[in-house]
Tab-separated table of C-alpha atoms and ligand atoms in Angstrom:
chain	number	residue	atom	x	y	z
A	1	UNK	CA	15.561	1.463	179.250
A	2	UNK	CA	12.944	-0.214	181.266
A	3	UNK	CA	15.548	-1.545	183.770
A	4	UNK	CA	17.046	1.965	184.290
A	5	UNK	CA	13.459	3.217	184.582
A	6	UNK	CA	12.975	0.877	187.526
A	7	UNK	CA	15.989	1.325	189.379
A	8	UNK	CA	15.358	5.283	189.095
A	9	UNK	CA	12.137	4.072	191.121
A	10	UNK	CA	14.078	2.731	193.373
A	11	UNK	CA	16.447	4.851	194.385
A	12	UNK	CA	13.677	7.537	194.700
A	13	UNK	CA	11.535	5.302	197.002
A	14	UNK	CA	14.940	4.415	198.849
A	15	UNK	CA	15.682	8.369	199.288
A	16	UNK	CA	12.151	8.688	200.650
A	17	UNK	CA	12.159	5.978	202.883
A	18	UNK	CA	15.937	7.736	204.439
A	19	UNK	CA	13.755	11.228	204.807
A	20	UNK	CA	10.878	9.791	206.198
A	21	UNK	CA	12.922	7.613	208.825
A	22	UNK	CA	15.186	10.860	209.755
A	23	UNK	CA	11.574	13.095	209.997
A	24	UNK	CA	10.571	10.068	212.412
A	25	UNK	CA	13.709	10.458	214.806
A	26	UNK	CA	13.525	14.436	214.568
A	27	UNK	CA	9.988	13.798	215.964
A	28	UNK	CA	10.758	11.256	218.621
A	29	UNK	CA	14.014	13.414	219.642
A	30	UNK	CA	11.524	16.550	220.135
A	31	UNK	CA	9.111	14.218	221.908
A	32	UNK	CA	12.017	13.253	224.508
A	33	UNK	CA	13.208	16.703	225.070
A	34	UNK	CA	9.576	18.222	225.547
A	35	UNK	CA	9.326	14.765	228.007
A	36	UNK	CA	12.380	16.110	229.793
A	37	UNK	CA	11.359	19.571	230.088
A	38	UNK	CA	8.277	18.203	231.677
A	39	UNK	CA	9.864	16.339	234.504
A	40	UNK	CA	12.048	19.040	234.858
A	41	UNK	CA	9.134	21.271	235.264
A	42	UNK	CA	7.474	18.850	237.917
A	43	UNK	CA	10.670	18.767	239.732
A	44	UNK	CA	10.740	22.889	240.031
A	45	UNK	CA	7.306	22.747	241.114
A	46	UNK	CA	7.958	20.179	243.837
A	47	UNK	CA	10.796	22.422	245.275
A	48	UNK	CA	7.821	25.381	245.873
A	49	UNK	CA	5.657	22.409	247.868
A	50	UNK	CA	3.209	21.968	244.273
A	51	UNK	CA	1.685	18.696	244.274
A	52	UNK	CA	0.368	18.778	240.965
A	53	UNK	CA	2.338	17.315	238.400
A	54	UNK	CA	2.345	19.078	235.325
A	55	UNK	CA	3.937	15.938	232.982
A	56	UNK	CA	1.865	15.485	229.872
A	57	UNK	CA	-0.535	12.288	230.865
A	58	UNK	CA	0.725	10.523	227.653
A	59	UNK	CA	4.460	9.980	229.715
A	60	UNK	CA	7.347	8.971	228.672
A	61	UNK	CA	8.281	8.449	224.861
A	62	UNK	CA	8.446	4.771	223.641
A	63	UNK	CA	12.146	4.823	223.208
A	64	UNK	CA	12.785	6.847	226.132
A	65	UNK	CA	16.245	5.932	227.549
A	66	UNK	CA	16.298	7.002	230.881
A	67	UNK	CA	16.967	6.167	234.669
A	68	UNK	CA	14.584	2.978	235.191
A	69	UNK	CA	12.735	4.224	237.682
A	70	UNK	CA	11.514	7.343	235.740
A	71	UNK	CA	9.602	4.357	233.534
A	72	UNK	CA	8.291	2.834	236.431
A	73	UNK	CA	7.209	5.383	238.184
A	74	UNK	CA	5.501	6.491	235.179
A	75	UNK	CA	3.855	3.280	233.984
A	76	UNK	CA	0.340	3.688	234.702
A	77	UNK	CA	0.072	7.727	234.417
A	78	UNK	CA	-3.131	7.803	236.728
A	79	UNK	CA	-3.876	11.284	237.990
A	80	UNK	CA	-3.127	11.785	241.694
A	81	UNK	CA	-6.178	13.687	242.181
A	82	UNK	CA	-9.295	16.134	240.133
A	83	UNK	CA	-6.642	18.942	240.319
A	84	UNK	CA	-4.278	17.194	238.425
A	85	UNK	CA	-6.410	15.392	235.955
A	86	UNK	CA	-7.695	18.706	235.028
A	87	UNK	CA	-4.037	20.256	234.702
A	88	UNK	CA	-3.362	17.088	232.432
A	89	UNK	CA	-6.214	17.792	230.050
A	90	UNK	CA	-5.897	21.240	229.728
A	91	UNK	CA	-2.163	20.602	228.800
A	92	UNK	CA	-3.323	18.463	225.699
A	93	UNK	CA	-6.612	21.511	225.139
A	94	UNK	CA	-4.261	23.768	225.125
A	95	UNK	CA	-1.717	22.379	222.644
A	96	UNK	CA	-4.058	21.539	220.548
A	97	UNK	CA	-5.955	25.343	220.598
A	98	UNK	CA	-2.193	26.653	220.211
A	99	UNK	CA	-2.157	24.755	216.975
A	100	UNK	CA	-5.267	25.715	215.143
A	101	UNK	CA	-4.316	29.950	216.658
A	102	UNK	CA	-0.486	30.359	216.796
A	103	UNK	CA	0.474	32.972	219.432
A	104	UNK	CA	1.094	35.423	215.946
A	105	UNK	CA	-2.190	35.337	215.471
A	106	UNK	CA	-4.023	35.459	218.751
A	107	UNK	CA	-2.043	38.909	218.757
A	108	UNK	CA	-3.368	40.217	215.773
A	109	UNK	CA	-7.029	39.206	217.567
A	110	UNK	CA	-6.027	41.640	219.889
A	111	UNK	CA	-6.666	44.630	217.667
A	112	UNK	CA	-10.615	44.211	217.564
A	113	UNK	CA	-10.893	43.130	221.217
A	114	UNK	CA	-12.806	45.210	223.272
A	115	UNK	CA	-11.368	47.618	225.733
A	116	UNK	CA	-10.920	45.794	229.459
A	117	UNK	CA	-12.764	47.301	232.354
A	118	UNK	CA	-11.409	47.958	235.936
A	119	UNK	CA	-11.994	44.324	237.573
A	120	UNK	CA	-10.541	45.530	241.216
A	121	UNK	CA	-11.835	49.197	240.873
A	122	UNK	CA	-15.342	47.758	240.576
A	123	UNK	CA	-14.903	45.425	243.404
A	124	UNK	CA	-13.423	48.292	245.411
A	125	UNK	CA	-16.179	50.292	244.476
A	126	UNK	CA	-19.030	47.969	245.438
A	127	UNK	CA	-17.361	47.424	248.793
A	128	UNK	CA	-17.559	51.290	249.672
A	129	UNK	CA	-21.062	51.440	248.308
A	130	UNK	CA	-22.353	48.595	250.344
A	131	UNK	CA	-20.288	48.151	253.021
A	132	UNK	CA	-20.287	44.862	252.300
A	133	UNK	CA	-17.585	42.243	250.414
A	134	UNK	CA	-17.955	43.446	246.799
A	135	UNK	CA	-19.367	40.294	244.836
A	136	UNK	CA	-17.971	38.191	242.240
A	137	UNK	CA	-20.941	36.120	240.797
A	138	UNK	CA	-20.198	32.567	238.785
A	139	UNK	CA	-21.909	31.908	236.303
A	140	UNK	CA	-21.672	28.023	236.862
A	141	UNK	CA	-23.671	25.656	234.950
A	142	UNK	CA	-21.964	22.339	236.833
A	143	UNK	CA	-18.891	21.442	238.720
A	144	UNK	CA	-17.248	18.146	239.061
A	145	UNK	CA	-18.131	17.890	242.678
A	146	UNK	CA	-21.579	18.670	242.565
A	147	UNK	CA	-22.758	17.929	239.365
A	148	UNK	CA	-25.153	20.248	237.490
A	149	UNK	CA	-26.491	23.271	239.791
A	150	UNK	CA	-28.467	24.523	236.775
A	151	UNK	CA	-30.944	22.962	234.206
A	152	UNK	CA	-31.630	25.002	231.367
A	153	UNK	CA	-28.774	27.038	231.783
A	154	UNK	CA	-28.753	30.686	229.975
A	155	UNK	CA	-25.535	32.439	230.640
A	156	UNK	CA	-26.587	35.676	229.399
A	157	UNK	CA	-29.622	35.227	231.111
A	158	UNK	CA	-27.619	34.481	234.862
A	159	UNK	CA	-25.136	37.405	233.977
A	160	UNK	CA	-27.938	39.539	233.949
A	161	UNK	CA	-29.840	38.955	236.630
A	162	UNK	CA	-26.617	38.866	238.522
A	163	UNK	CA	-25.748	42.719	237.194
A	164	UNK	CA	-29.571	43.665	238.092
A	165	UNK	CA	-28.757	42.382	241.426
A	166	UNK	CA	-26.161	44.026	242.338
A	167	UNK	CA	-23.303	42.349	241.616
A	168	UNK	CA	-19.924	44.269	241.021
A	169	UNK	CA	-18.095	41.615	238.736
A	170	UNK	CA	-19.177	38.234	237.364
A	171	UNK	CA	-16.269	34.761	237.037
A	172	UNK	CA	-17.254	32.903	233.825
A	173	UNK	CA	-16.773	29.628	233.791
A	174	UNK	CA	-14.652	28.452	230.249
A	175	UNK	CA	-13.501	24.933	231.320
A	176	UNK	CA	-15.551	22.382	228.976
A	177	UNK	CA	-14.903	18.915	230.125
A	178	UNK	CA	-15.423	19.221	233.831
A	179	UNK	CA	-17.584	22.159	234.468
A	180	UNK	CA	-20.040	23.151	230.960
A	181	UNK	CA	-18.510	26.315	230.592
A	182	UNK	CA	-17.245	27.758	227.111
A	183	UNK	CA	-15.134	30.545	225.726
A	184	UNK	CA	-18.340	30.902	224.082
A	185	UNK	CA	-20.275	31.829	226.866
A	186	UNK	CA	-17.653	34.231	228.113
A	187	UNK	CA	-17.844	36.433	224.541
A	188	UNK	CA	-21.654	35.806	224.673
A	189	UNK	CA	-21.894	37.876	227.886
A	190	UNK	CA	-19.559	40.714	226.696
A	191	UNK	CA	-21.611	41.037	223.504
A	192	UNK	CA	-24.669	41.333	225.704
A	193	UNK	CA	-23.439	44.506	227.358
A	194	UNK	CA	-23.351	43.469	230.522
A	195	UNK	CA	-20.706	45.882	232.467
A	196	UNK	CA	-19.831	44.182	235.006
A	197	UNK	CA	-16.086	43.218	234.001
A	198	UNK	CA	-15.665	39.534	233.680
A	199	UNK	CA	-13.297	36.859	235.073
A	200	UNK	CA	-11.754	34.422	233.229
A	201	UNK	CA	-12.348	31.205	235.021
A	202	UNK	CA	-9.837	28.773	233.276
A	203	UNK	CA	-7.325	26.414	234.239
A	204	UNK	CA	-4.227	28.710	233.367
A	205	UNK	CA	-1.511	27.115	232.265
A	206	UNK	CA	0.300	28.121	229.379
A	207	UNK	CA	0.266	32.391	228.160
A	208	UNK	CA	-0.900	31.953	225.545
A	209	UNK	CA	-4.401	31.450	227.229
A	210	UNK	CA	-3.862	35.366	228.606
A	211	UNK	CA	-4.249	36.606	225.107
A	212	UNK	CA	-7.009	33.984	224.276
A	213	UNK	CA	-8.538	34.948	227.197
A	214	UNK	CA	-8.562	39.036	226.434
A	215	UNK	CA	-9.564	38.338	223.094
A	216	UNK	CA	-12.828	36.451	223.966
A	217	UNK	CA	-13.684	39.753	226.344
A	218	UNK	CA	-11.962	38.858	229.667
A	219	UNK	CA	-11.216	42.096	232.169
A	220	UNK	CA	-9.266	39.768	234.649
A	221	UNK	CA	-7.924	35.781	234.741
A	222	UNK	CA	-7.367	33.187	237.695
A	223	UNK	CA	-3.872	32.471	238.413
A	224	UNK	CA	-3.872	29.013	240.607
A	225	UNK	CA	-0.928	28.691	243.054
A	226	UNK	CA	-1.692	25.037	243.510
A	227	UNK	CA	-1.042	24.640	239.623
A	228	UNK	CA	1.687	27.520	238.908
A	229	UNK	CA	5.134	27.774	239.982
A	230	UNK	CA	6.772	31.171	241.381
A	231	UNK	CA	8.168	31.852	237.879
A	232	UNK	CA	5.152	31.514	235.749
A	233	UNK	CA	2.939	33.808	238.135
A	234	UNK	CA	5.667	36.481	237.686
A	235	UNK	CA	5.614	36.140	234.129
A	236	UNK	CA	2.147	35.668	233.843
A	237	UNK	CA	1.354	38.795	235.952
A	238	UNK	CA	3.797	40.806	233.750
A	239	UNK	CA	1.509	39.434	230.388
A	240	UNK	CA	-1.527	40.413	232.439
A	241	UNK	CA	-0.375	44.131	232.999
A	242	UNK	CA	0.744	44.735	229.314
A	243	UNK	CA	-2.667	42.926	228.578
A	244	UNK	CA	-4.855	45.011	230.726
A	245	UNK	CA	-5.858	42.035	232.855
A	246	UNK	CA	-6.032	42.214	236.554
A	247	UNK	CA	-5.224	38.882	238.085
A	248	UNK	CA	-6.908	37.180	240.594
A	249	UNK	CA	-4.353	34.851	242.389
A	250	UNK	CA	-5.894	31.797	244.077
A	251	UNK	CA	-4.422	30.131	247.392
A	252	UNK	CA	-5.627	27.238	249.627
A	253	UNK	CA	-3.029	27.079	252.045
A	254	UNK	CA	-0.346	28.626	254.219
A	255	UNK	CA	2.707	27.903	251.856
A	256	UNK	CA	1.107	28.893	248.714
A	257	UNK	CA	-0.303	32.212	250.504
A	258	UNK	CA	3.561	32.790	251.631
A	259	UNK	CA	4.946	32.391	247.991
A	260	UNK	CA	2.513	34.153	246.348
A	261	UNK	CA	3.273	37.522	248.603
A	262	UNK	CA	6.647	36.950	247.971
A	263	UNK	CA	5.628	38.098	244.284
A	264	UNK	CA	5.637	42.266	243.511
A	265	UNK	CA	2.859	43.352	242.124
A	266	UNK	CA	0.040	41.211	243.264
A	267	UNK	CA	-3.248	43.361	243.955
A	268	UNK	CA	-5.947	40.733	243.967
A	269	UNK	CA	-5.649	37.418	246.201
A	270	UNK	CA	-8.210	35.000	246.526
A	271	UNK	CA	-8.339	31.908	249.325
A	272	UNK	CA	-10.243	28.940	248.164
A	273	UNK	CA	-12.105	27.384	251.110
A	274	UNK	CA	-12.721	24.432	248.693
A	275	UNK	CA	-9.316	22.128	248.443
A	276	UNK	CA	-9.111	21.352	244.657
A	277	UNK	CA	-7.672	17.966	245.264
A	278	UNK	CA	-9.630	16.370	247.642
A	279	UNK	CA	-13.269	19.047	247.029
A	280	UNK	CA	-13.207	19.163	250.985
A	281	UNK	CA	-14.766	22.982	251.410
A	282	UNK	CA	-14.447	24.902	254.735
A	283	UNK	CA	-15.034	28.585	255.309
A	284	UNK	CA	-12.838	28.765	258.263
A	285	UNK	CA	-9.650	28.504	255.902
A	286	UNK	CA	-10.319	32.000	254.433
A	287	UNK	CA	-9.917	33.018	258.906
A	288	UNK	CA	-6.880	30.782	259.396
A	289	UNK	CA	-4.812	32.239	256.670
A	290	UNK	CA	-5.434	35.977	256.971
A	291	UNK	CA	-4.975	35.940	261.180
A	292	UNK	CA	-1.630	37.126	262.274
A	293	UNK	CA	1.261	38.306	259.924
A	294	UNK	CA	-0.362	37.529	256.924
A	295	UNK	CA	-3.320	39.378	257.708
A	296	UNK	CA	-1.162	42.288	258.557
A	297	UNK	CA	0.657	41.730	255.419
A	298	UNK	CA	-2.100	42.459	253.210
A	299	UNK	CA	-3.296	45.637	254.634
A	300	UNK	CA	-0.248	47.242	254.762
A	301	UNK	CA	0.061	46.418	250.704
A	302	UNK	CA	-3.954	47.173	250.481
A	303	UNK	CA	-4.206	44.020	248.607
A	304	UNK	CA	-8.149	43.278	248.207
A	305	UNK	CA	-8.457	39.459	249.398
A	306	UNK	CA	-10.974	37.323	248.416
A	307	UNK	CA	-13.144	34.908	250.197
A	308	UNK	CA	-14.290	31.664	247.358
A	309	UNK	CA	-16.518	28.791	247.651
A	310	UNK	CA	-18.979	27.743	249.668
A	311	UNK	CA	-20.559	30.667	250.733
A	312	UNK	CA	-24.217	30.080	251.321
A	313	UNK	CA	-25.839	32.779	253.659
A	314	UNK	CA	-25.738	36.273	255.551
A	315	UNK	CA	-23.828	34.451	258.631
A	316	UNK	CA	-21.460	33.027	256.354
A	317	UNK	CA	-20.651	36.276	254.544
A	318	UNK	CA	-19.942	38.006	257.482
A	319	UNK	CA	-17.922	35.468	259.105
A	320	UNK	CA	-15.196	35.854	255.905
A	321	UNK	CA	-15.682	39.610	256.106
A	322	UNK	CA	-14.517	40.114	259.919
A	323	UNK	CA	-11.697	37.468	258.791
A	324	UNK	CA	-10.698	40.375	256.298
A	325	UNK	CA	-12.260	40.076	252.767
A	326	UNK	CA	-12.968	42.982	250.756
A	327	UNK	CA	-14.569	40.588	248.051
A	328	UNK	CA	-16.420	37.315	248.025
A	329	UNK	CA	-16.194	34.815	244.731
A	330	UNK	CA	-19.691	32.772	244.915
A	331	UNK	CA	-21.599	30.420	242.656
A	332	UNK	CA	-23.938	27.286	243.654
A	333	UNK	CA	-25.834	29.258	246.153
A	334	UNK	CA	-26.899	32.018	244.122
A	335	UNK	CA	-26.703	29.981	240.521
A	336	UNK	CA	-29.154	27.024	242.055
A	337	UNK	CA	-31.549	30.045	242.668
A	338	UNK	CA	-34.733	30.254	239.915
A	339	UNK	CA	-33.877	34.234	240.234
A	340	UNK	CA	-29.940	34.354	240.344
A	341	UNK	CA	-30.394	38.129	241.373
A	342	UNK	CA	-32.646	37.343	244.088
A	343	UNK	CA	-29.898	34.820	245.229
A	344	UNK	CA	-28.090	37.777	245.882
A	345	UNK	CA	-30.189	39.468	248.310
A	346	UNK	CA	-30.929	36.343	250.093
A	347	UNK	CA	-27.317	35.286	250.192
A	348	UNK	CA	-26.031	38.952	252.028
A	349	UNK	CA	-29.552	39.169	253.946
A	350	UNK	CA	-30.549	42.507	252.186
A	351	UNK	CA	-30.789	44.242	248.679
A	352	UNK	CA	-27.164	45.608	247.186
A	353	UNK	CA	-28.823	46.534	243.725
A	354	UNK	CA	-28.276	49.942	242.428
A	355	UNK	CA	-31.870	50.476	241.921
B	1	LIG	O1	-19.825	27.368	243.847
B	1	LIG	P1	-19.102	27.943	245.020
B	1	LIG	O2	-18.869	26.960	246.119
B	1	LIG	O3	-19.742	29.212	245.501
B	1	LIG	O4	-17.616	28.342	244.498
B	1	LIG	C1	-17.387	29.347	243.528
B	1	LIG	C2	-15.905	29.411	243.151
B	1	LIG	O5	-15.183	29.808	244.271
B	1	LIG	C3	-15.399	28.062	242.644
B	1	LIG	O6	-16.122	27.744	241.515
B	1	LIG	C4	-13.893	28.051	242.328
B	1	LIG	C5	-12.925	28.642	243.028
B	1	LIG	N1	-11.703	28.425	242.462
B	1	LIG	C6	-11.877	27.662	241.356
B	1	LIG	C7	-10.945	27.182	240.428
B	1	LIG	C8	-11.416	26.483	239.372
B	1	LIG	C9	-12.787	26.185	239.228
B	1	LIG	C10	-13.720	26.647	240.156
B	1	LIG	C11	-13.265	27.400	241.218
């Protein structure tokens, strides 16, 4: 009896042992195929002229039987540059997020969220009232290039004095790691009642942050060119519109401005004069790529362009205005300020507020 006992043990343990070592080669199977998928990603990516490398940073599997140089290429997995480091955390963020609020139930979410506001009608607007690029104020506690801009940081506090001075819309910052921002602080700000609608400012890459996005109070998200391929801004757009969302599509050079008009449907375009890999920031990029055809391009389609980063004073405001801007996206000069709505009047040289 004993004996028969015993081997019963066995053969359970022995059954368990089979399941468990099948579970363990269904796992590293799916963690080869999502491998694959990656560097086939990368590879349609590198095709558009995308430099960032969207491979997860944990590379290939352990028992990853592949062409050799895949492995050696890979050994190491250093980030090429910020950009790319960033893209590499969010990947693992995001996953993780995705986990803990499955797509199913982001939806439901959806229900209580509140209604989204008109991100490019109020930029429009502001323009025709002022005569002036309609502003999109950051609320920007730090950045990875210049540290923190802002002790004591409030965000409800900046939003405010940003709506009192006459600011149309407002970019929150989200991003955790690399520049203090929070999902958080986005909701914070919409349960304050500020009206200006609000941007989204995440590292995008994945849908499911759309919906996260709209249900933490977004009007409007940042599409990066640098980061996305054709594909994904298409679809992403198309998410966007059945979301509500107006999406502000970022450029920083020639080819990226080029593929991203050869998208329908793009209203909103902004031109980073601050290179994301290397942090080098020049206002004369936001001139270079609207002179000529492309300039011409966007009027004809009315699409409002935007002039980002490193805008500091009157001068430099009109300088990206004559280049063709109907908006301007700005945060250290007017966040560093003690008043962030004063900022405002001393960054376009005279008072936009309502009042
Ligand atoms: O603080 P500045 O130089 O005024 O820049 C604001 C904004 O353009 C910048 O924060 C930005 C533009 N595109 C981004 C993409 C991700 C993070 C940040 C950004």
């Amino acid at each position: 009896m004993e004996a028969l006992t015993s081997l019963k043990v066995e053969s359970t343990e022995g059954s368990a042992a089979i399941a468990e070592t099948s579970a363990e080669s269904v796992v590293e199977e799916l963690k080869v195929k999502e491998w694959e998928v990656g560097m086939f990603q990368n590879e349609v990516a590198a095709s558009q002229g995308i430099r960032i490398r969207r491979r997860p940073p944990t590379g290939p599997p352990l028992h990853y039987v592949g062409p050799f140089e895949f492995r050696l290429q890979n050994e190491g997995n250093t980030p090429r540059n910020i950009l790319e480091e960033i893209v590499w955390n969010k990947d693992v963020e995001v996953s993780q997020l995705k986990e803990r609020k499955p797509l199913i139930s982001l939806k439901k979410d959806l229900e209580n969220a509140p209604p989204t506001r008109d991100f490019i009608g109020a930029l429009r607007a502001a323009n025709e009232r002022t005569g002036l690029p309609g502003l999109i104020a950051e609320v920007k506690k730090a950045s990875p290039s210049r540290g923190v801009l802002r002790e004591n940081f409030d965000p409800v506090e900046v939003a405010q004095a940003y709506e009192r001075g006459g600011a149309a819309c407002l970019s929150v910052l989200t991003d955790k790691k690399y520049f203090q921002g929070s999902f958080e602080n986005l909701e914070l700000i919409r349960k304050a009642g500020v009206k200006c609608p609000l941007l989204c400012k995440e590292f995008i890459i994945d849908a499911w942050q759309l919906y996260y996005a709209r249900t933490k109070g977004a009007d409007a998200v940042l599409l990066i060119a640098a980061v996305l391929p054709d594909l994904d801004i298409k679809y992403m757009i198309k998410i966007c519109k059945i979301l509500g969302l107006a999406a502000l599509v970022e450029v920083h050079d020639e080819k990226e401005f080029d593929r991203v008009l050869g998208i329908e449907g793009i209203e909103l375009i902004g031109i980073n004069n601050r290179n994301l890999e290397t942090f080098e920031v020049d206002i004369a990029n936001t001139k270079k790529l609207l002179e000529g055809e492309r300039g011409k391009i966007v009027r004809e389609r009315n699409i409002i362009m935007v002039g980002e980063s490193g805008l500091f004073t009157p001068n430099d405001i009109a300088y990206v205005q004559e280049a063709g801007v109907k908006a301007v996206l700005v945060g250290e000069s007017i966040v560093k300020q003690n008043d962030p709505g004063k900022g405002i009047t001393n960054l376009f040289g005279k008072d936009i507020s309502l009042s």
